[in-house]
Coordinates of C-alpha atoms in Angstrom, one line a residue:
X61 CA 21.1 9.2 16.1
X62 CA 21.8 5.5 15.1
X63 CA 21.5 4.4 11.5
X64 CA 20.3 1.1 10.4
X65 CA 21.3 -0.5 7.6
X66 CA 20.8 -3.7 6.1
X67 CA 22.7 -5.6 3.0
X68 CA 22.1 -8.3 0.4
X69 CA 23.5 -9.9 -2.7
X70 CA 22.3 -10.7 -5.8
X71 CA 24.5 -12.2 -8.4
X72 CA 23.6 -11.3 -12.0
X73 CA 25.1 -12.7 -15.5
X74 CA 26.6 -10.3 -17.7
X75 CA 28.0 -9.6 -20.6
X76 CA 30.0 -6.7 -20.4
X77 CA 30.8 -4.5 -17.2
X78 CA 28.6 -1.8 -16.6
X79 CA 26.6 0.1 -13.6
X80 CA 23.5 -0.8 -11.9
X81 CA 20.6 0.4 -10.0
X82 CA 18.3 -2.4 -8.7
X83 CA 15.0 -1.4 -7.5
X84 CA 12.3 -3.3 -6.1
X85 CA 9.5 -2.6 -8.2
X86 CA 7.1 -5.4 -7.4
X87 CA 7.3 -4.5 -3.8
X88 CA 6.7 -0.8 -5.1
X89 CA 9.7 0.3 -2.9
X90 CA 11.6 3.7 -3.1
X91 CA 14.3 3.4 -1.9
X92 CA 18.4 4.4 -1.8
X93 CA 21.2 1.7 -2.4
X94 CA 24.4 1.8 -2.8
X95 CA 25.8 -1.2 -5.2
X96 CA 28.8 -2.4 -5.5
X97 CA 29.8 -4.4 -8.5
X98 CA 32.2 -7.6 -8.9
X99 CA 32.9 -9.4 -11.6
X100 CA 34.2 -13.1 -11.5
X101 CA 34.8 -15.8 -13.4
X102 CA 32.7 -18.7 -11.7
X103 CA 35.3 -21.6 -13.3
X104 CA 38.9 -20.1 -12.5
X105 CA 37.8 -17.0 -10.2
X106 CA 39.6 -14.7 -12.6
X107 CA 38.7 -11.2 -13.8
X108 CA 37.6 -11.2 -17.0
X109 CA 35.5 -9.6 -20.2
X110 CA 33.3 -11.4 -22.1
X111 CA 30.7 -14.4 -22.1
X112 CA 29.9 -16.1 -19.0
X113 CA 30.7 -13.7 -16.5
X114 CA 28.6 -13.5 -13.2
X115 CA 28.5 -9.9 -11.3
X116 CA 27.8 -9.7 -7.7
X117 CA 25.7 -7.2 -6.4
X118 CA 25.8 -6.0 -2.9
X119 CA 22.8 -3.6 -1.9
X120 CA 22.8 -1.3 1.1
X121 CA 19.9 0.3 2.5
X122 CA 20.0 2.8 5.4
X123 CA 17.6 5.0 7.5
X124 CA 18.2 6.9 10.4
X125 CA 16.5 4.7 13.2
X126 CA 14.6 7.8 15.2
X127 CA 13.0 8.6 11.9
X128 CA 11.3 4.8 11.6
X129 CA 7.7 5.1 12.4
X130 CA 5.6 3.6 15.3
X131 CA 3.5 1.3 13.3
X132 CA -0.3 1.0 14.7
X133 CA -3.1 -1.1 13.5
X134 CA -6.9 -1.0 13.5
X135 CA -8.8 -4.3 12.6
X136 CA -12.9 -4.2 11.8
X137 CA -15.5 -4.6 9.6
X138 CA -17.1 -2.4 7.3
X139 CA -19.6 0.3 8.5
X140 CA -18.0 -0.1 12.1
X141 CA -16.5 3.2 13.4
X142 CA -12.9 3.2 12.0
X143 CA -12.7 6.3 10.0
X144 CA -14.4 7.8 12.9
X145 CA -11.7 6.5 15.5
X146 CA -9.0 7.6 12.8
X147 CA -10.5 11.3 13.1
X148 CA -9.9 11.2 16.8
X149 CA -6.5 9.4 16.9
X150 CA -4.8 11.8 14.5
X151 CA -6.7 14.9 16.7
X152 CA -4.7 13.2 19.6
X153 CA -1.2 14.0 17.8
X154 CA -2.4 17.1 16.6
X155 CA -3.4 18.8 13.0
X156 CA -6.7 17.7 10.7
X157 CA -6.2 14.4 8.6
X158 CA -6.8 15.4 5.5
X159 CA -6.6 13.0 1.5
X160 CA -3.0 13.7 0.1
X161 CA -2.7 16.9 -1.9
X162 CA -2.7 16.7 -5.5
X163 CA -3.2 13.2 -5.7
X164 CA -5.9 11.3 -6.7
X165 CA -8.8 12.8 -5.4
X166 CA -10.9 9.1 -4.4
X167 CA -7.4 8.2 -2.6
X168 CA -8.4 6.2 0.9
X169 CA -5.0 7.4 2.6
X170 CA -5.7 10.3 5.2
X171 CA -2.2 12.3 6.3
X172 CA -1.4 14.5 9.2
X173 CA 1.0 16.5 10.8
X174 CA 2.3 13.8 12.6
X175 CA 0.2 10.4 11.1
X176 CA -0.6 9.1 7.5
X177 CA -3.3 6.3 7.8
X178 CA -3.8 3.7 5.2
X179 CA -6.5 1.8 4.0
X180 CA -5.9 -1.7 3.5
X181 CA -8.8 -2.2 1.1
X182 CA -5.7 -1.1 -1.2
X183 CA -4.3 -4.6 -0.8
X184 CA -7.5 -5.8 -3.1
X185 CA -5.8 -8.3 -5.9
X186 CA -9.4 -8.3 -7.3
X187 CA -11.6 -5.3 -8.4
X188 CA -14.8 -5.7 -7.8
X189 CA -16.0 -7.2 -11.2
X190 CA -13.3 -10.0 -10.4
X191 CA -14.4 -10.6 -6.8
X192 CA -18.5 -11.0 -8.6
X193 CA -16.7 -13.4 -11.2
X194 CA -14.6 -15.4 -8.7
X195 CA -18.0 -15.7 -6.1
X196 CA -15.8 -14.4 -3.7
X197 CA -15.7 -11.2 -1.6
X198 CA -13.6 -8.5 -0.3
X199 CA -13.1 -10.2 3.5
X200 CA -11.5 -13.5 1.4
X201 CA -7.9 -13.7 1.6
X202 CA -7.9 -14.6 -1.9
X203 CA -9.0 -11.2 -3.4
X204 CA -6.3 -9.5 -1.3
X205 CA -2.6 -9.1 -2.2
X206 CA -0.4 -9.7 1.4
X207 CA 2.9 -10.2 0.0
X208 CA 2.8 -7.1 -1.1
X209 CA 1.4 -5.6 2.3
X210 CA 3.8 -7.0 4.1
X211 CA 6.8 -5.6 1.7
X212 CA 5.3 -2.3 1.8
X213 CA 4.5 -2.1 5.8
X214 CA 7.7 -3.4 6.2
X215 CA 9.5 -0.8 3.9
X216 CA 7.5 1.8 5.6
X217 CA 8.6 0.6 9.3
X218 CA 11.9 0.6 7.8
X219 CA 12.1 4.3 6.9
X220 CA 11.6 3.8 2.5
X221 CA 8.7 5.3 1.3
X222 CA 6.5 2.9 -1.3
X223 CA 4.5 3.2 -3.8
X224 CA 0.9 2.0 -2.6
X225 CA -2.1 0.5 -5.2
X226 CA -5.4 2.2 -4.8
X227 CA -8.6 0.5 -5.3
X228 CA -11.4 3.1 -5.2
X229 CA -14.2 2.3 -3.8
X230 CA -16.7 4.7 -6.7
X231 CA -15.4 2.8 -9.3
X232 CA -14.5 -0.5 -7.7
X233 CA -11.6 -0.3 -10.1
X234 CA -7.7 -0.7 -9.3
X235 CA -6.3 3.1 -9.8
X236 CA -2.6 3.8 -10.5
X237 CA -0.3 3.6 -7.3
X238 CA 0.3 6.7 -5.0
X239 CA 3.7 7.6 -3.1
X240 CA 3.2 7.3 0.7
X241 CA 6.5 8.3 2.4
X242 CA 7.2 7.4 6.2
X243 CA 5.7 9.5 8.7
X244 CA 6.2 9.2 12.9
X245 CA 2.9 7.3 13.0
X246 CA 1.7 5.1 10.4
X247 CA -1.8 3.3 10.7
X248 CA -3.0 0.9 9.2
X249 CA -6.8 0.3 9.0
X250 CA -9.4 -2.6 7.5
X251 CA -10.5 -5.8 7.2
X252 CA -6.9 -7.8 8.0
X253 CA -4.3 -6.0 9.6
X254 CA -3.8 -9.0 12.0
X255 CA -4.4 -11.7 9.7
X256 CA -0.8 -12.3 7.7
X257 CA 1.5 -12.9 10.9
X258 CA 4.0 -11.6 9.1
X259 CA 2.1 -8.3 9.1
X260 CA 1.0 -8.8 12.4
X261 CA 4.8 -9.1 13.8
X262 CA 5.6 -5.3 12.3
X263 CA 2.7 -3.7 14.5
X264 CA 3.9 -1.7 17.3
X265 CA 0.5 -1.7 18.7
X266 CA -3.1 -3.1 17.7
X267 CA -6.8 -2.9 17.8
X268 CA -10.1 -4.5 16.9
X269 CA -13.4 -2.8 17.0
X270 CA -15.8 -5.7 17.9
X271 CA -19.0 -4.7 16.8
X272 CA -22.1 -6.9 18.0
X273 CA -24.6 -8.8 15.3
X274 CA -27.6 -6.8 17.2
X275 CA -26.0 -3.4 17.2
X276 CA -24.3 -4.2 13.8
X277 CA -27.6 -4.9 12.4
X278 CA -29.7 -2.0 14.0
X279 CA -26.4 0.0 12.1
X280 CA -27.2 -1.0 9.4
X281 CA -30.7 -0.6 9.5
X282 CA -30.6 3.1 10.4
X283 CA -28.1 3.9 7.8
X284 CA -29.0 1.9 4.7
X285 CA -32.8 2.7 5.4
X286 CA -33.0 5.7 6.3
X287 CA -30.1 6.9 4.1
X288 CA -29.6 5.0 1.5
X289 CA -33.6 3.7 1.0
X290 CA -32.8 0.1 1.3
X291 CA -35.3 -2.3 1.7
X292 CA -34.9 -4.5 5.1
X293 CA -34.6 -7.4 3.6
X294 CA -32.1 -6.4 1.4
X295 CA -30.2 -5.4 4.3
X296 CA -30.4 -8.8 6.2
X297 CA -29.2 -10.6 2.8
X298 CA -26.0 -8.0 2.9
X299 CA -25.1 -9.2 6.1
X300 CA -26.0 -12.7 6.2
X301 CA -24.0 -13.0 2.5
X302 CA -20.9 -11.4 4.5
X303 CA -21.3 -13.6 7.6
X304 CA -19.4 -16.2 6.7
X305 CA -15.9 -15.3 6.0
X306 CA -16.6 -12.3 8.9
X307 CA -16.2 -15.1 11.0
X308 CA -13.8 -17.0 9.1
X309 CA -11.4 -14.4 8.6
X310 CA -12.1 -11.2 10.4
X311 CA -13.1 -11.7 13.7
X312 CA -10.3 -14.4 15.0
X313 CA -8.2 -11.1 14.4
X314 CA -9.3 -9.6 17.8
X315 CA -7.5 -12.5 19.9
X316 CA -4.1 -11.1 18.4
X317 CA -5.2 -7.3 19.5
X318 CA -3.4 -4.9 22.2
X319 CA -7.3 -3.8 23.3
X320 CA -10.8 -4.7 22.1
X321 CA -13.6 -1.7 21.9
X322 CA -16.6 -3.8 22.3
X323 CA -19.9 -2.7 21.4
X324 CA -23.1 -4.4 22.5
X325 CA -26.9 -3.8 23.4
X326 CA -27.1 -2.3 26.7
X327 CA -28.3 -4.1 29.8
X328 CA -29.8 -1.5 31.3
X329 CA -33.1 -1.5 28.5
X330 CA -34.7 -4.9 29.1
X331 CA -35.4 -6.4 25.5
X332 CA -33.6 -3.4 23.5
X333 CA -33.8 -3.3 19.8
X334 CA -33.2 0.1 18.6
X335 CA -29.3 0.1 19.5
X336 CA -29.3 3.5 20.6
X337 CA -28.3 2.8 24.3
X338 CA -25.1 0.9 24.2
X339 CA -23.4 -1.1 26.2
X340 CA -19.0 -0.2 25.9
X341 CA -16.0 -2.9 26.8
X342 CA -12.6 -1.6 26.3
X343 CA -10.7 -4.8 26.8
X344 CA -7.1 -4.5 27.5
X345 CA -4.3 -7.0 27.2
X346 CA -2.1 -7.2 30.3
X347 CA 1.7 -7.4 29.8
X348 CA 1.9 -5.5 26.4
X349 CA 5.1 -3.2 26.2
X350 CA 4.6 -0.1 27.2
X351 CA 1.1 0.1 27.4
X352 CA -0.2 0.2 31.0
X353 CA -4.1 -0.4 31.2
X354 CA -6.5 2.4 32.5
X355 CA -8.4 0.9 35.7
X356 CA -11.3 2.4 37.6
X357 CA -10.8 3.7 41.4
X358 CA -8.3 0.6 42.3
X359 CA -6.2 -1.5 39.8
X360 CA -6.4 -5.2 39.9
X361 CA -10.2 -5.0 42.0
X362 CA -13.2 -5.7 40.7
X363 CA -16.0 -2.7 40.3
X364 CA -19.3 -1.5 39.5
X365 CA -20.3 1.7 39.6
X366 CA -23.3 4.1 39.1
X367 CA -21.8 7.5 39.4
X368 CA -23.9 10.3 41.5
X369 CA -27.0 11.9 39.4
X370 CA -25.9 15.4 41.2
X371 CA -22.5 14.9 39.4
X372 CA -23.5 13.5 36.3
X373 CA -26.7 14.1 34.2
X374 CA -27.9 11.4 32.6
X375 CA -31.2 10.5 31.8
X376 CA -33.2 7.5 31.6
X377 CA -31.9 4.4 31.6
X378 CA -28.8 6.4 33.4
X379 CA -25.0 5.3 33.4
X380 CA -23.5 2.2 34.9
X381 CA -19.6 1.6 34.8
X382 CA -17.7 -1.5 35.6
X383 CA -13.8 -2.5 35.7
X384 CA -12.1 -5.6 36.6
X385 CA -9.6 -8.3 35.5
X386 CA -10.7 -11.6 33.0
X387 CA -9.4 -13.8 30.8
X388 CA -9.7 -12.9 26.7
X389 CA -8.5 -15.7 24.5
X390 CA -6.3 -17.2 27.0
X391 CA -5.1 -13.9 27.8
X392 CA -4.6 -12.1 31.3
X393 CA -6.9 -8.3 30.3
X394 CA -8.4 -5.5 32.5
X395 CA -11.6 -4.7 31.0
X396 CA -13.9 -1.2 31.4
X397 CA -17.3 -0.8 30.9
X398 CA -19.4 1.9 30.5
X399 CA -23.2 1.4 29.8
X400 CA -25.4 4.1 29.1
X401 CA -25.3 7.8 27.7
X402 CA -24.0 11.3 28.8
X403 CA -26.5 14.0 28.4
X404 CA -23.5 17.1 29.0
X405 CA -20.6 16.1 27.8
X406 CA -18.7 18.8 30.2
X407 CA -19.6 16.6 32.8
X408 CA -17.3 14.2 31.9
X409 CA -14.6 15.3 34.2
X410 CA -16.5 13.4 36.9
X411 CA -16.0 10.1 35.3
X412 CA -12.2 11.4 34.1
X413 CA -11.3 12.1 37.5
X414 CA -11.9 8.3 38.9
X415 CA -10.1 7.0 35.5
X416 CA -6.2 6.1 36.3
X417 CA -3.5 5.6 33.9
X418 CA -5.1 7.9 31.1
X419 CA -2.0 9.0 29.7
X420 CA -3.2 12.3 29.4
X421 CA -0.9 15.6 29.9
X422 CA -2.9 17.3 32.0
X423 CA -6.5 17.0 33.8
X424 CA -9.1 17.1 32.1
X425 CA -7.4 16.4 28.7
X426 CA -10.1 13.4 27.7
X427 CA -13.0 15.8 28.0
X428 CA -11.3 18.5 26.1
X429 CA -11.1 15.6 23.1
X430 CA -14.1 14.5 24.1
X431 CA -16.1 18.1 23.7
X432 CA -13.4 19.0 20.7
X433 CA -15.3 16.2 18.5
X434 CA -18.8 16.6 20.2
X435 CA -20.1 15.7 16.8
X436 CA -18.7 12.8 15.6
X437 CA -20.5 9.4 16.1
X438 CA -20.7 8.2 19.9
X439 CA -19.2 11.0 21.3
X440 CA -22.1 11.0 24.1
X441 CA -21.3 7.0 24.7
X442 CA -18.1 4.7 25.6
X443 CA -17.7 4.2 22.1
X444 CA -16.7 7.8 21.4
X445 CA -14.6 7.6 25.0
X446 CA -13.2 4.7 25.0
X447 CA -11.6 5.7 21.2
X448 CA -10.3 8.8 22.7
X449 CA -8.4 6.9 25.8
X450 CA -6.7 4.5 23.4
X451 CA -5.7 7.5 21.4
X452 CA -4.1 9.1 24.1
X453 CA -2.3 5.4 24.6
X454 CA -1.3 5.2 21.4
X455 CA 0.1 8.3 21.8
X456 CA 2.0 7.5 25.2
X457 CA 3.0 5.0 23.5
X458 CA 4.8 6.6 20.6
X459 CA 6.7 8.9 22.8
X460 CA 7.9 6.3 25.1
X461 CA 9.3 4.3 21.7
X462 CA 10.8 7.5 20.2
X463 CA 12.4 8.3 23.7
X464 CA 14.1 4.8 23.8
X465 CA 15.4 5.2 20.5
X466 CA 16.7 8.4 21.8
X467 CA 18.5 6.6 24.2
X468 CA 16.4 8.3 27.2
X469 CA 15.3 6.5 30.5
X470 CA 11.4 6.1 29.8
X471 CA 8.9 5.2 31.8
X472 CA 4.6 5.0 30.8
X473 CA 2.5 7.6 31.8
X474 CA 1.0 6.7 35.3
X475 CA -2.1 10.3 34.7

């Protein structure tokens, strides 16, 4: 196994010798260095005791380059799916996401055997009485801290462990920092994983769940009315006073993404309001390392497809599928759509079986996830199986970057 290491300098005035440890704890980095100390005079490059004497620091970091993690992020707004997609990603790699033991108990981060998933609404630089007081709000730039995302992501890719802020969302207070140490897959999820390029550069892979304004809205409307016993119009103002820096700041992000799961009213319901039938796009960037896109029946054609009611029971309005290459952004993509419902979810190995490049392990491994989290939010729609195909890429994925590391001839899963 390789090791990486990386150095620096820092020079330092003294006055007498002595031994240092430098840490970074603005970044909130833990990490190991080894520092060597040398003392010179600046004006005659002697040795000496005294006044006026500058030390030179060297630092040395190392990690053992398997043990780096595969760095994955999730871009969306609030109220959109991404806890739910979390739940089925870290099912993919096995073992239940689950808070951090013993830590605080209104933590965002979710760890797993094999995943620890963070919550970039920990990057806030303003609490919530200093977002009301600064008229600004939580999809801004300016209430969120990315220098100190990008040190810690990058720490984190680099094998250090960090210690993260927490803003809890109860409160709407800044809580004291938690330790989050590397793990084989670390996702990041929120409002702007894709926004600071610098952040953007350390992703591995990405996504953006691309919610419609009509399905968004009818969300909403379901939730905070039925739920929460919100007036309508209260619920129109939330999302028309978030409107403008969505589309400032949060939904540019998905021309930067890997794939696009993108939910809109379904075309099979003329005049649809209710947002219970949805239309699903997974949208799939061509050319992305490692990551070959699924395709329906024949890659590269163009399809639509309305599967056989004997096979598949549906009822009204039914299912209709399409696949076939586009252009997203200026981008060469694949795109699949699924439009509709399942009524028996055990009946999804007839679509499975027509679905290429899955990257599962064996037949019939996307209905087993699929009837494994039967009651989780769109399992009976392409939002719930689209979620599930991306996590078994992601998952390919990992494997085929841990293999290379390895030093192993690799090649993506064709199933």
């Amino acid at each position: 196994m390789m090791a990486i290491c990386s150095a620096h300098t820092t020079t330092i005035s003294l006055r007498s010798p002595c031994t240092t440890t430098v840490s970074n704890a603005a970044a909130g980095l833990v990490q190991k260095q080894v520092i060597f100390l040398t003392s010179i005079n600046r004006r005659s490059g002697s040795r000496r005791r005294g006044g006026g004497v500058s030390r030179t620091l060297l630092q040395v970091s190392c990690s053992a380059d398997g043990n780096k993690p595969v760095v994955i992020g999730l871009a969306a707004d609030s109220g959109c799916g991404k806890s739910t997609f979390m739940r089925r990603l870290t099912s993919v790699f096995g073992g239940a996401a689950e808070p951090p033991r013993g830590g605080n108990p209104d933590s965002n981060t979710l760890i797993s055997d094999t995943t620890t998933v963070i919550c970039l609404d920990d990057y806030h630089s303003l609490d919530r009485t200093g977002r009301k007081e600064k008229g600004v709000t939580a999809l801004d730039p300016r209430a969120n801290n990315f220098d100190l995302m990008y040190e810690q992501v990058k720490a984190i890719k680099q094998g250090q462990a960090v210690q993260k802020p927490i803003y809890n969302h109860v409160t709407g207070l800044l809580d004291p920092p938690e330790l989050i140490t590397p793990p084989k897959i670390f996702v990041i999820e929120g409002l702007h994983p894709m926004f600071d390029e610098r952040v953007r550069d350390l992703l591995d892979f990405s996504i953006y769940l691309d919610i419609s304004d009509e399905v968004k809205f009818a969300w909403k409307i379901q939730r905070d009315m039925a739920e929460r016993g919100h007036s309508l119009e209260s619920i129109k103002a939330s999302i028309e006073a978030r409107k403008p820096d969505f589309d400032a700041y949060i939904d540019p992000q998905k021309q930067y993404a890997d794939a696009v799961i993108e939910v809109l009213p379904t075309q099979l319901i003329p005049d649809d309001d209710e947002g219970k039938v949805l239309r699903v796009k997974l949208i799939m960037k061509e050319g992305v390392d490692k990551f070959n896109p699924v395709y329906l029946f024949d890659e590269g054609s163009t399809i639509s497809w309305v599967p056989c009611g004997r096979k598949l029971t549906c009822s009204y309005p039914g299912i209709k599928f399409a696949y076939g290459p586009d252009i997203y952004f200026g981008n060469e993509v694949s795109v699949l759509e699924m439009d509709g419902q399942f009524d028996r979810l055990d009946e999804l190995i007839y679509v499975e079986s027509h679905l290429s490049n899955l990257s599962t392990k064996f037949y019939g491994e996307v209905t087993q996830q699929m009837l494994k989290h039967a009651d989780f939010p769109g399992s009976n729609n392409g939002t719930g199986l689209f979620q599930t195909i991306v996590g078994l890429k992601i998952r390919d994925l990992y494997e085929q970057i841990v293999a290379e590391r390895a030093g192993a001839p690799v090649e993506a899963a064709k199933v």
